[in-house]
Amino acid sequence: MKSSAKPQEMMALYRTMCRIRAFETKVQELFASNMIPGFVHLSIGEEAVAAGISSVLRPDDYITSTHRGHGHVLAKGADPRRMMAELFGKRTGYCKGKGGSMHIADFSVGVLGANGVVAGGFPIAVGAGLSCKLRGTDQVVVCYFGDGASNRGPVHEAMNMASIWKLPIIFACENNQYASTTAMSYSTSVPKISMRAQGYSMPGLTVDGNDVLAVREAAAQAVARARSGEGPTLLEALTYRWRGHFEGDPQRYRTKEEVQEAKARDPITRLAAVLRKKRLLSAQLEQRIQKEIQEEIEEAVRFAQESPYPEAQEALEDLYAGDVAQAAKGGLA
Amino acid sequence: MSLRELTNTEAMAEALEEEMLRDPTVFIVGEDIVAHGGIFGQFKGLPEKFQGRVIDTPISESCILGAGLGAALTGMRPFVDMHFADFLTTAMDEVANQAAKIRYMFGGQVKVPMVIWAPDGAGLSAAAHHSQSLEAWFVHTPGLKVVSPCMPYDVKGLIKTAIRDEDPVLFFMHKKIFGRKGPVPQEEYLIPLGSADIKRQGRDVTVITYSITLLHAMEAAQELAREGVELEILDLRTLWPIDWEAIARSVSKTHRVVVAHEACITGGLGAEIAARIQEELFDELDAPIVRVGAKRVPHPFSPPLEKFVIPGPHSILEAAKEVLT
C-alpha cells in the first residue's frame, strides 16, 4: 500500500519489528532450555501491530497491554535488558522479579502494564484516558487486546464509556485468530471485531495486521482523532500467531499447514521487500542491522543471567506505597 | 476546639469538599452522583462547586472501578462511588486482581492513590443484593486497605486520610448510619489509618467491633452497666491495617473478649481477630472468646427474618454474659 512514512520512519519500523522478533526468538530458546520459569506467551508473527502503532505515539502516551505483551512493551521503548531480567525472575527486572512475562510495566515510557487477565486493560485504559482529559493534556492511550478479549464484559463497558466521554483512546485489537485455543470463527458473533465499534458510535477499522505500513496509517488516523478530542477508535489488525498460545502448547486446535501458510505472510519479510524495492535496504545493511540487534539481545541475556535473584525477604516489599511501617503493625508480614 | 453536630452524610460531604479544594487531582466518579447528589445525598452541593470533577457514569461497575484505577496510575486521586457494596462483586477483577496487585506486581514502580467508597450493611429490608457486609473478602486481599467507621468524627477524619493515602482504600459505610449525628470539630483534623479508638472505657469485657455494630455495643453496654457490668468498647475504625496494639492493650486489661460485626460469622473478620488473640495473648484470657455476627444465609427480605439473621444489641449483651460465666 501507498504510505506516507518517510524512508527513515520505514527503517525504524523494520528495526522495531526485527528487535521484537529477535527478543522473542531468544526467549523461545531460553524457555525451551529451562532458563525461564512460568508461562511465556509469544507474539512472533504479530510484530507489525505493535511496531506500526507505537511508531505514531509519543513517549508520554500510554499503553495498556496483554499477557502477550513483549512486543507492545518493546515497541513503546522499554529496555530489553530489564525485560529479560524480569523473565528470568531477577531483581534487576522491571518488577524486581514479582511480575514475570505477563506483568511487565515501564511507567517511565507510558507502559501501564501487561495484564494476566484477558481484557483487564480496558477499564484501566478508560481511566488513563479520563485522566488525560481531566488534566487537560493531549496524550493518548492505546489499549491493546486480542480477539478473545473482545467477548468479555469489561470491553463493552469500556467502549461505551470511552465513547460517551470522547476519551482519547485507541482500542487496538491484535486479532491473531485464536483466543487461547478457541478459533474466533467459533467464539465471536461478528466476522470482524471492528464491526463492534458501530454499537459504540466510534469508527471501526480493519487493516492487514501483517502490513506494518497499513497499521501505521490507520493508527495515525486514530491517534490524530484522539488527540484532537474527537474520541476513541476501534482499530483491528488482522494477524496470526506463529507459536502456540503458550510455549509448550501442543496446538491441537489447528493444522501445521495453516501455520505454514501464515508464515508466508511474514510482516518482516514483507516490509524488507518494500525497503529493497525502494533501495533503502541492501543485503549489507540488513546484515548489519541484524547483527546490532542480535548483540543487543545477547547483552540483555547476559545482563539477566548475571543479575542476582531477589532475596526471599524481598517478597514482602512493594505491597503498599505509604506508611508501610504502620501497615506492618497490623501484621502485614 | 469548636464542635458542631453533623450527620455522617454531612461529615462526608465536608471531607470531600475540603480535599477537593486542597488538591485539584481529587475527583469523584460513580453512578447517580451529579443530578441526585449520590444515592444517599452524600455528594450534595459538590457537583455545583466542582464542575467537571464530579462525574456521572453509566451503570458499568467494572469500568467505573477500573477507570478510577487508570486515573490513579496517571496522576489523579479518584474517589470512586460504588453505589452499594454488593456491586463490588461485579467489579471484583478490578478491585482484587488489578487495584490491589498492581503496585506489588510491578515491583513498586507506581502508586495507586484511590478510594473506593461503598455503602454496605443490612437492616433496611433491602434483601440479598443490597445488604451485604463484604469487608472480610477485602481484608483477605493483600494490597488493599479497608476502613469502616461509624461516627461522623471518624468518617470525616478517615475520608480525608484515605484520599491522601497512596494506596487503594476500600471505605465501607453502613447504610443505616448515614443520618447518625455526632460532634465534628470545625478545625481540620486527620485520623491515621490503622488506629482504633476506645469508644467506652470498661473493666469487665472488651467488645472489639466496628461500623453499625458499635452502636449495638453501646446500647448493650448501657443495659449491662445497670447490672454492674462494664463493657470496654473498642472501635476498630480501620480493619486493615488493624490496630493490634490497641487490641492487645484492651485484652490485657479486661481478659475477656467479644468480637462483634454484622458480617457473616463464618470466615469473618472476627475469626481472624479471635485467632490472633489466642495465638499471641492466650495467657491474658480468662474465658474463651465469643464471636457475634450474622447467620450464614443470604440476607432475607421480610423484617422479622432479617432481624433474626443479623446481630443487634441483644446479641452483644448475650455474648458478654457468656464470656462472663
XYZ file of C-alpha atoms in Angstrom:
658
model
C 0.000 0.000 0.000
C 0.992 3.602 -0.503
C 2.417 5.015 2.672
C 3.188 8.473 3.945
C 6.055 7.068 6.020
C 9.404 8.657 5.271
C 12.390 6.418 4.474
C 13.875 6.722 7.929
C 10.482 6.023 9.503
C 10.180 2.864 7.416
C 13.631 1.802 8.520
C 12.653 2.423 12.149
C 9.603 0.191 11.676
C 11.833 -2.508 10.263
C 14.230 -2.281 13.185
C 11.429 -2.379 15.749
C 9.907 -5.497 14.206
C 13.291 -7.198 13.992
C 14.022 -6.367 17.644
C 10.720 -7.842 18.777
C 11.311 -10.955 16.658
C 14.855 -11.382 17.931
C 13.849 -10.841 21.565
C 11.053 -13.379 21.401
C 13.018 -15.926 19.371
C 15.665 -15.789 22.073
C 13.012 -16.129 24.783
C 11.673 -19.183 22.987
C 15.126 -20.817 23.041
C 15.761 -19.910 26.656
C 12.357 -21.206 27.726
C 12.949 -24.483 25.895
C 16.213 -24.917 27.772
C 14.501 -24.249 31.134
C 16.197 -20.914 31.733
C 12.891 -19.056 32.123
C 10.271 -20.135 34.680
C 6.492 -19.836 34.422
C 4.400 -19.264 31.320
C 5.558 -17.429 28.233
C 3.204 -16.174 25.511
C 4.991 -15.107 22.336
C 3.790 -12.763 19.618
C 6.102 -13.955 16.839
C 4.366 -13.151 13.548
C 2.369 -10.271 15.072
C 5.178 -7.708 15.241
C 3.669 -5.283 12.748
C 0.844 -4.360 15.106
C 2.943 -3.060 17.999
C 5.583 -1.570 15.690
C 3.061 0.229 13.478
C 1.024 1.651 16.336
C 3.928 2.713 18.536
C 5.559 4.489 15.592
C 2.878 7.186 15.793
C 2.910 7.520 19.584
C 4.865 9.928 21.747
C 6.909 8.797 24.745
C 4.330 10.381 27.076
C 1.401 8.497 25.527
C 0.148 5.484 27.419
C -0.459 1.863 26.530
C -2.164 -0.978 28.358
C -1.013 -4.377 27.210
C -1.998 -8.023 27.354
C -0.487 -11.289 28.540
C 1.154 -11.431 25.080
C 2.814 -8.090 25.570
C 6.557 -8.294 24.885
C 6.129 -6.634 21.504
C 3.875 -3.829 22.739
C 6.239 -3.021 25.565
C 9.432 -3.157 23.487
C 7.908 -1.022 20.748
C 6.913 1.593 23.328
C 10.519 1.927 24.380
C 11.118 -0.472 27.248
C 14.647 -1.725 27.891
C 15.166 -5.324 26.696
C 17.738 -5.897 29.439
C 15.276 -5.180 32.224
C 12.576 -7.144 30.366
C 14.830 -10.163 30.050
C 15.869 -9.895 33.693
C 12.203 -9.883 34.664
C 11.582 -13.011 32.597
C 14.407 -14.678 34.486
C 12.876 -13.597 37.818
C 15.843 -11.418 38.710
C 15.994 -8.407 40.990
C 17.075 -6.116 38.139
C 13.896 -6.878 36.200
C 11.195 -4.265 35.689
C 9.162 -5.726 38.537
C 12.068 -6.957 40.665
C 11.029 -10.494 39.851
C 7.441 -10.114 41.066
C 5.705 -9.879 37.717
C 7.359 -12.036 35.081
C 6.428 -12.130 31.423
C 2.728 -11.388 31.920
C 3.192 -8.304 34.099
C 5.872 -6.138 32.566
C 5.341 -2.421 33.094
C 7.510 0.600 32.495
C 5.761 3.711 33.704
C 8.676 5.883 32.541
C 7.711 5.218 28.905
C 3.939 5.107 29.456
C 3.559 1.336 29.701
C 0.797 0.982 32.287
C 1.354 -2.729 32.404
C 0.806 -6.006 30.652
C -2.101 -7.881 32.179
C -2.656 -11.506 33.101
C -6.433 -11.090 32.944
C -7.841 -11.081 29.429
C -9.464 -7.652 28.851
C -8.056 -6.419 32.158
C -6.530 -3.403 30.440
C -9.794 -1.914 29.178
C -11.080 -0.205 32.325
C -7.552 0.946 33.140
C -7.229 2.490 29.676
C -10.533 4.307 30.211
C -9.182 5.689 33.476
C -5.955 6.806 31.835
C -7.972 8.452 29.057
C -10.218 10.163 31.595
C -7.137 11.343 33.435
C -5.696 12.872 30.220
C -8.951 14.713 29.751
C -9.201 15.905 33.354
C -5.574 17.053 33.364
C -6.101 18.792 30.037
C -3.228 17.105 28.214
C -3.279 15.863 24.622
C -1.860 12.454 25.499
C -3.496 9.384 24.021
C -3.949 5.851 25.308
C -3.624 2.661 23.287
C -5.496 -0.297 24.739
C -4.101 -3.439 23.135
C -6.271 -6.528 23.177
C -6.808 -9.791 21.358
C -9.832 -11.201 19.552
C -10.603 -13.339 22.611
C -10.810 -10.329 24.904
C -13.446 -8.730 22.702
C -16.022 -11.158 24.089
C -15.536 -10.155 27.724
C -17.882 -7.795 29.571
C -15.493 -5.002 30.590
C -14.715 -4.401 26.906
C -18.249 -3.252 26.281
C -18.441 -1.102 29.385
C -15.136 0.488 28.415
C -16.016 1.199 24.787
C -19.316 2.723 25.805
C -17.734 4.887 28.462
C -14.867 5.994 26.206
C -17.405 6.934 23.563
C -19.791 8.958 25.735
C -16.862 10.854 27.265
C -14.967 11.141 23.942
C -11.807 9.825 25.535
C -8.500 9.789 23.627
C -8.270 6.019 23.314
C -7.330 3.662 20.508
C -8.765 0.238 21.176
C -6.211 -1.784 19.244
C -7.307 -5.333 18.515
C -4.409 -7.580 17.659
C -6.550 -10.228 16.036
C -4.428 -13.369 15.856
C -7.485 -15.554 15.181
C -7.343 -17.597 18.375
C -8.499 -16.982 21.930
C -6.134 -19.350 23.694
C -7.179 -22.498 21.809
C -10.571 -21.342 20.547
C -10.930 -20.073 16.994
C -12.512 -16.675 16.509
C -14.829 -18.141 13.855
C -16.436 -20.195 16.641
C -16.384 -17.767 19.542
C -17.330 -14.414 18.095
C -20.706 -13.198 16.893
C -19.282 -10.890 14.224
C -16.867 -11.699 11.379
C -14.855 -8.580 12.137
C -14.168 -7.257 15.628
C -14.208 -3.730 14.193
C -17.952 -4.090 13.499
C -18.498 -3.796 17.235
C -17.431 -0.148 17.008
C -20.798 0.674 15.470
C -22.556 -0.139 18.712
C -20.446 2.446 20.462
C -20.573 5.228 17.859
C -16.894 5.158 17.095
C -15.019 4.470 13.862
C -14.130 0.820 13.387
C -11.318 -0.050 11.006
C -9.889 -3.392 9.993
C -6.440 -3.443 8.466
C -3.995 -6.074 7.336
C -2.055 -6.539 10.536
C 0.889 -8.039 8.709
C 1.345 -4.857 6.706
C 3.114 -2.549 9.099
C 2.637 0.464 6.830
C -1.102 -0.094 6.756
C -1.190 -0.438 10.533
C 0.807 2.766 10.878
C -1.519 4.712 8.563
C -4.636 3.567 10.378
C -3.081 4.201 13.778
C -2.013 7.679 12.708
C -5.628 8.477 11.809
C -6.919 7.128 15.109
C -4.269 8.950 17.121
C -4.974 12.237 15.343
C -8.659 11.827 16.085
C -7.957 11.033 19.745
C -5.511 13.893 20.207
C -7.902 16.430 18.791
C -10.622 15.441 21.255
C -12.882 13.598 18.840
C -12.838 10.402 20.846
C -11.950 6.750 20.571
C -11.391 4.458 17.604
C -11.551 0.692 17.350
C -8.673 -0.462 15.189
C -8.496 -4.124 14.282
C -5.271 -5.534 12.833
C -5.616 -8.988 11.294
C -2.576 -11.064 12.007
C -1.585 -14.549 13.114
C 0.407 -16.080 15.914
C 3.073 -18.446 14.732
C 3.681 -20.022 18.106
C 1.167 -21.736 20.386
C -0.924 -19.871 22.933
C 1.887 -20.538 25.396
C 5.274 -22.160 24.869
C 4.720 -25.889 25.049
C 1.154 -25.668 23.696
C 0.564 -28.873 21.638
C -1.707 -26.823 19.328
C -4.309 -29.498 18.618
C -6.729 -26.803 17.507
C -5.010 -26.008 14.195
C -3.065 -27.686 11.401
C 0.608 -27.340 10.595
C -0.415 -26.296 7.083
C -2.405 -23.372 8.444
C 0.635 -22.158 10.347
C 2.892 -22.620 7.310
C 0.537 -20.585 5.178
C 0.539 -17.810 7.738
C 4.335 -17.755 7.810
C 4.284 -16.909 4.119
C 2.691 -13.610 5.180
C 5.594 -12.691 7.463
C 5.326 -8.967 8.222
C 9.088 -8.540 8.427
C 9.869 -10.192 5.088
C 7.118 -8.115 3.599
C 8.459 -4.775 4.748
C 12.003 -5.866 3.815
C 10.770 -6.417 0.236
C 9.322 -2.896 0.119
C 12.540 -1.450 1.517
C 14.662 -3.339 -1.016
C 12.491 -2.138 -3.833
C 12.933 1.416 -2.625
C 16.676 0.710 -2.380
C 16.624 1.523 1.326
C 17.781 -1.891 2.449
C 20.854 -3.524 0.946
C 21.912 -7.036 1.876
C 24.819 -5.460 3.697
C 22.660 -3.087 5.716
C 20.248 -5.866 6.530
C 23.109 -7.927 7.883
C 24.413 -5.018 9.931
C 21.010 -4.314 11.475
C 20.510 -7.971 12.352
C 23.961 -8.106 13.902
C 23.332 -4.997 16.027
C 20.001 -6.343 17.218
C 21.491 -9.736 17.958
C 24.186 -8.115 20.061
C 21.600 -6.081 21.939
C 19.592 -9.220 22.735
C 22.692 -11.192 23.743
C 23.611 -8.339 26.042
C 20.106 -8.472 27.537
C 20.503 -12.192 28.203
C 23.940 -11.637 29.719
C 22.544 -8.909 31.954
C 19.689 -11.169 33.043
C 21.943 -14.140 33.729
C 24.479 -12.136 35.681
C 21.860 -10.334 37.763
C 21.139 -11.671 41.246
C 17.880 -13.283 42.271
C 15.945 -11.303 44.847
C 16.394 -12.278 48.489
C 13.401 -14.224 49.825
C 12.504 -11.389 52.203
C 12.003 -9.065 49.214
C 8.739 -10.926 48.614
C 7.311 -8.778 51.418
C 8.265 -5.446 49.854
C 6.390 -3.129 47.477
C 2.879 -4.060 48.575
C 1.998 -0.634 49.945
C 3.357 2.755 48.985
C 2.631 4.784 52.072
C 3.005 4.131 55.774
C 4.280 0.595 55.352
C 5.581 0.549 58.889
C 2.095 1.335 60.089
C 0.627 -1.408 57.960
C 3.255 -3.787 59.291
C 1.983 -3.020 62.772
C -1.156 -4.811 61.707
C 0.790 -7.951 60.956
C 1.498 -7.279 57.297
C 4.341 -9.784 57.298
C -11.727 23.128 69.533
C -15.204 24.099 68.412
C -17.584 21.238 67.827
C -20.792 21.038 65.863
C -23.192 18.169 65.426
C -23.054 16.786 61.902
C -24.611 13.715 60.352
C -22.354 11.150 58.750
C -23.563 12.337 55.342
C -22.676 15.948 56.159
C -19.315 14.940 57.590
C -18.540 13.028 54.450
C -19.515 15.857 52.093
C -17.423 18.265 54.143
C -14.388 15.985 53.997
C -14.714 15.695 50.233
C -15.147 19.419 49.757
C -12.072 20.209 51.821
C -9.943 17.664 49.983
C -11.168 18.779 46.554
C -10.316 22.370 47.410
C -6.907 21.353 48.691
C -5.955 19.071 45.809
C -7.092 19.608 42.186
C -6.325 15.970 41.301
C -9.140 14.692 43.533
C -12.320 13.855 41.645
C -15.447 11.800 42.276
C -16.815 9.240 39.843
C -19.832 6.955 40.066
C -23.486 6.350 39.305
C -26.205 8.929 40.081
C -23.869 11.376 41.718
C -24.454 14.592 39.791
C -28.194 15.157 39.477
C -29.034 13.060 42.513
C -26.046 14.085 44.637
C -25.358 10.441 45.325
C -27.871 7.766 46.195
C -27.747 8.850 49.861
C -27.272 12.549 49.149
C -23.664 12.223 50.237
C -22.324 14.467 47.465
C -24.925 17.210 47.803
C -23.582 20.558 46.644
C -20.331 19.151 45.285
C -21.328 18.829 41.603
C -22.129 22.568 41.532
C -18.980 23.566 43.396
C -16.648 21.341 41.395
C -17.955 21.222 37.871
C -16.388 18.501 35.790
C -14.839 16.887 38.863
C -17.965 15.062 39.979
C -18.630 12.673 37.136
C -21.723 10.585 36.444
C -21.164 7.203 34.827
C -23.253 4.620 33.045
C -24.082 1.518 35.100
C -20.734 -0.157 34.429
C -19.157 -1.157 37.717
C -16.073 -2.889 36.275
C -15.256 0.138 34.232
C -16.046 2.655 36.970
C -13.638 0.905 39.281
C -11.045 0.369 36.562
C -11.378 3.969 35.424
C -10.542 5.052 38.936
C -7.541 2.783 38.857
C -6.309 4.017 35.469
C -6.689 7.603 36.631
C -4.811 6.837 39.852
C -1.940 5.380 37.823
C -1.684 8.528 35.730
C -1.653 11.322 38.257
C -5.159 11.677 39.673
C -6.751 10.846 43.034
C -10.130 9.306 42.297
C -12.886 8.826 44.830
C -14.967 6.027 43.352
C -18.562 5.618 44.489
C -19.693 2.003 44.207
C -23.374 2.737 44.863
C -23.806 -0.380 47.030
C -21.039 -2.558 48.436
C -22.759 -5.577 46.895
C -21.841 -4.240 43.456
C -18.160 -4.543 44.269
C -18.624 -8.160 43.299
C -19.365 -7.087 39.723
C -16.052 -5.228 39.689
C -14.095 -7.877 41.537
C -11.401 -8.236 38.890
C -10.658 -4.538 39.037
C -10.541 -4.480 42.841
C -8.871 -7.763 43.695
C -6.752 -8.514 40.633
C -5.871 -5.073 39.415
C -6.048 -2.298 42.026
C -4.824 -4.488 44.875
C -1.962 -6.083 42.977
C -0.629 -3.503 40.539
C 1.916 -1.869 42.787
C 3.348 -5.162 44.009
C 3.226 -6.960 40.670
C 5.124 -4.113 39.006
C 7.824 -4.063 41.667
C 6.729 -0.838 43.353
C 7.012 1.270 40.197
C 3.740 3.051 40.783
C 1.382 4.273 43.480
C -2.352 3.625 43.447
C -3.931 6.512 45.361
C -7.636 5.747 45.106
C -10.620 5.497 47.432
C -13.364 3.005 46.707
C -16.376 4.081 48.715
C -19.107 1.512 49.289
C -22.258 1.670 51.416
C -22.801 -1.729 52.999
C -24.913 -3.415 55.629
C -28.402 -4.740 56.288
C -31.454 -3.737 58.281
C -33.417 -1.915 55.587
C -35.249 -4.912 54.125
C -33.201 -4.412 51.012
C -32.811 -8.181 50.570
C -29.854 -10.209 49.380
C -28.434 -7.937 46.659
C -28.365 -4.688 48.647
C -27.497 -5.706 52.208
C -24.151 -7.433 52.437
C -21.119 -6.679 54.553
C -18.179 -7.890 52.472
C -15.206 -6.455 54.339
C -13.637 -9.848 55.112
C -13.136 -10.514 51.391
C -11.052 -7.380 51.076
C -9.124 -7.683 54.327
C -8.188 -11.086 52.929
C -6.784 -9.483 49.758
C -3.198 -8.221 50.103
C -2.701 -4.744 48.694
C -5.939 -3.179 49.890
C -6.591 -1.071 52.946
C -10.042 -1.335 54.482
C -11.883 1.276 56.532
C -15.286 1.020 58.191
C -16.093 3.781 60.671
C -19.383 4.576 62.361
C -19.321 8.059 63.901
C -19.220 11.372 61.953
C -15.945 12.419 63.602
C -14.285 9.228 62.388
C -15.930 9.326 58.976
C -14.642 12.808 58.237
C -11.125 12.269 59.535
C -10.750 8.928 57.816
C -12.131 10.043 54.438
C -9.566 12.837 54.371
C -6.759 10.444 55.241
C -7.967 7.843 52.752
C -7.958 10.423 49.950
C -4.389 11.434 50.793
C -3.220 7.828 51.117
C -1.026 6.451 48.326
C -2.706 3.028 48.277
C -6.166 1.757 47.297
C -8.507 2.192 50.251
C -11.873 0.476 50.444
C -14.120 2.677 52.518
C -17.270 0.996 53.823
C -20.105 2.921 55.404
C -23.199 1.218 56.774
C -26.409 2.382 55.109
C -28.234 2.766 58.422
C -25.762 5.263 59.869
C -25.956 7.990 57.236
C -28.241 10.180 59.332
C -26.408 9.436 62.581
C -25.273 12.668 64.233
C -22.163 13.359 66.211
C -19.730 16.112 67.163
C -17.256 17.170 64.493
C -14.620 19.889 65.000
C -14.621 22.975 62.780
C -10.853 22.785 62.536
C -9.110 20.460 60.161
C -8.008 17.093 61.507
C -6.951 13.713 60.123
C -7.260 10.243 61.628
C -4.450 7.874 60.668
C -5.401 4.583 59.042
C -4.800 1.684 61.379
C -5.776 3.443 64.582
C -8.595 2.099 66.715
C -10.499 4.130 69.286
C -11.850 3.163 72.680
C -15.421 4.416 72.497
C -16.241 3.337 76.052
C -13.899 2.536 78.910
C -14.728 -0.572 80.968
C -13.083 -3.177 83.136
C -15.024 -6.400 82.556
C -15.244 -7.348 78.877
C -13.631 -5.933 75.719
C -16.017 -5.736 72.804
C -13.986 -5.408 69.597
C -16.239 -4.040 66.908
C -16.768 -1.544 64.062
C -19.401 0.065 61.869
C -23.045 -0.123 62.987
C -22.288 -2.882 65.473
C -20.527 -0.221 67.537
C -23.959 1.329 68.175
C -25.361 -2.032 69.203
C -22.440 -2.498 71.573
C -23.018 0.930 73.143
C -26.641 0.042 73.741
C -25.721 -3.297 75.272
C -23.146 -1.576 77.467
C -25.758 0.798 78.898
C -28.003 -2.074 79.794
C -25.213 -4.141 81.329
C -23.979 -1.145 83.341
C -27.280 -1.291 85.241
C -26.309 -4.808 86.264
C -22.853 -3.642 87.303
C -21.026 -4.998 84.250
C -18.717 -2.532 82.490
C -18.002 -3.211 78.812
C -14.969 -1.680 77.187
C -15.781 -0.927 73.560
C -13.012 -0.816 71.031
C -13.993 0.671 67.664
C -11.512 -0.602 65.088
C -12.427 2.122 62.538
C -9.780 0.715 60.178
C -9.935 -3.028 59.500
C -6.650 -3.189 57.593
C -4.105 -2.193 58.735
C -5.561 -3.328 62.044
C -4.571 -1.673 65.319
C -3.219 -4.724 67.043
C -1.580 -2.727 69.832
C -4.923 -1.233 70.864
C -6.500 -4.669 70.849
C -3.686 -6.137 72.945
C -3.884 -3.281 75.461
C -7.588 -3.721 75.991
C -7.486 -7.526 76.158
C -4.694 -7.301 78.740
C -6.929 -5.024 80.790
C -10.254 -6.923 80.752
C -9.125 -10.505 79.992
C -12.480 -11.286 78.380
C -13.325 -10.653 74.709
C -16.317 -10.433 72.422
C -15.676 -9.747 68.743
C -18.777 -8.400 67.040
C -19.653 -7.451 63.467
C -22.661 -7.575 61.200
C -20.976 -9.674 58.504
C -21.494 -13.413 58.496
C -19.584 -15.096 61.359
C -18.096 -17.844 59.196
C -14.806 -16.671 57.727
C -15.484 -13.215 59.113
C -13.000 -10.724 60.485
C -13.961 -11.804 63.995
C -12.462 -15.211 63.314
C -9.147 -13.625 62.354
C -9.090 -11.386 65.405
C -10.050 -14.210 67.781
C -7.398 -16.479 66.283
C -4.685 -13.886 66.649
C -5.655 -13.125 70.252
C -5.401 -16.785 71.169
C -2.062 -17.090 69.369
C -0.454 -14.063 70.956
C -2.408 -13.278 74.119
C -3.609 -16.674 75.290
C -2.286 -16.161 78.815
C -4.311 -12.979 79.160
C -7.627 -14.725 78.565
C -9.892 -15.736 81.429
C -12.569 -17.168 79.141
C -12.945 -18.354 75.560
C -13.560 -15.530 73.052
C -17.131 -15.254 71.786
C -17.928 -14.088 68.271
C -21.041 -12.206 67.182
C -22.097 -11.929 63.529
C -24.835 -12.680 61.040
C -26.095 -16.178 60.417
C -24.708 -17.805 57.286
C -27.601 -17.199 54.876
C -28.134 -14.548 52.194
C -29.988 -11.550 53.628
C -33.738 -12.216 53.666
C -36.277 -9.532 52.797
C -39.047 -9.868 55.391
C -38.336 -7.733 58.505
C -38.671 -10.495 61.130
C -36.455 -12.778 59.061
C -33.796 -10.119 58.592
C -33.895 -9.204 62.273
C -33.329 -12.850 63.155
C -30.316 -13.152 60.838
C -28.301 -10.059 61.769
C -26.949 -9.202 65.212
C -28.396 -6.430 67.368
C -27.732 -5.075 70.887
C -29.167 -8.231 72.439
C -26.604 -10.390 70.582
C -23.750 -8.484 72.200
C -25.436 -8.494 75.565
C -25.801 -12.269 75.457
C -22.243 -12.731 74.217
C -20.897 -10.571 77.060
C -22.831 -12.612 79.596
C -21.442 -15.775 78.051
C -17.809 -14.692 78.410
C -18.524 -13.641 81.995
C -19.842 -17.027 83.108
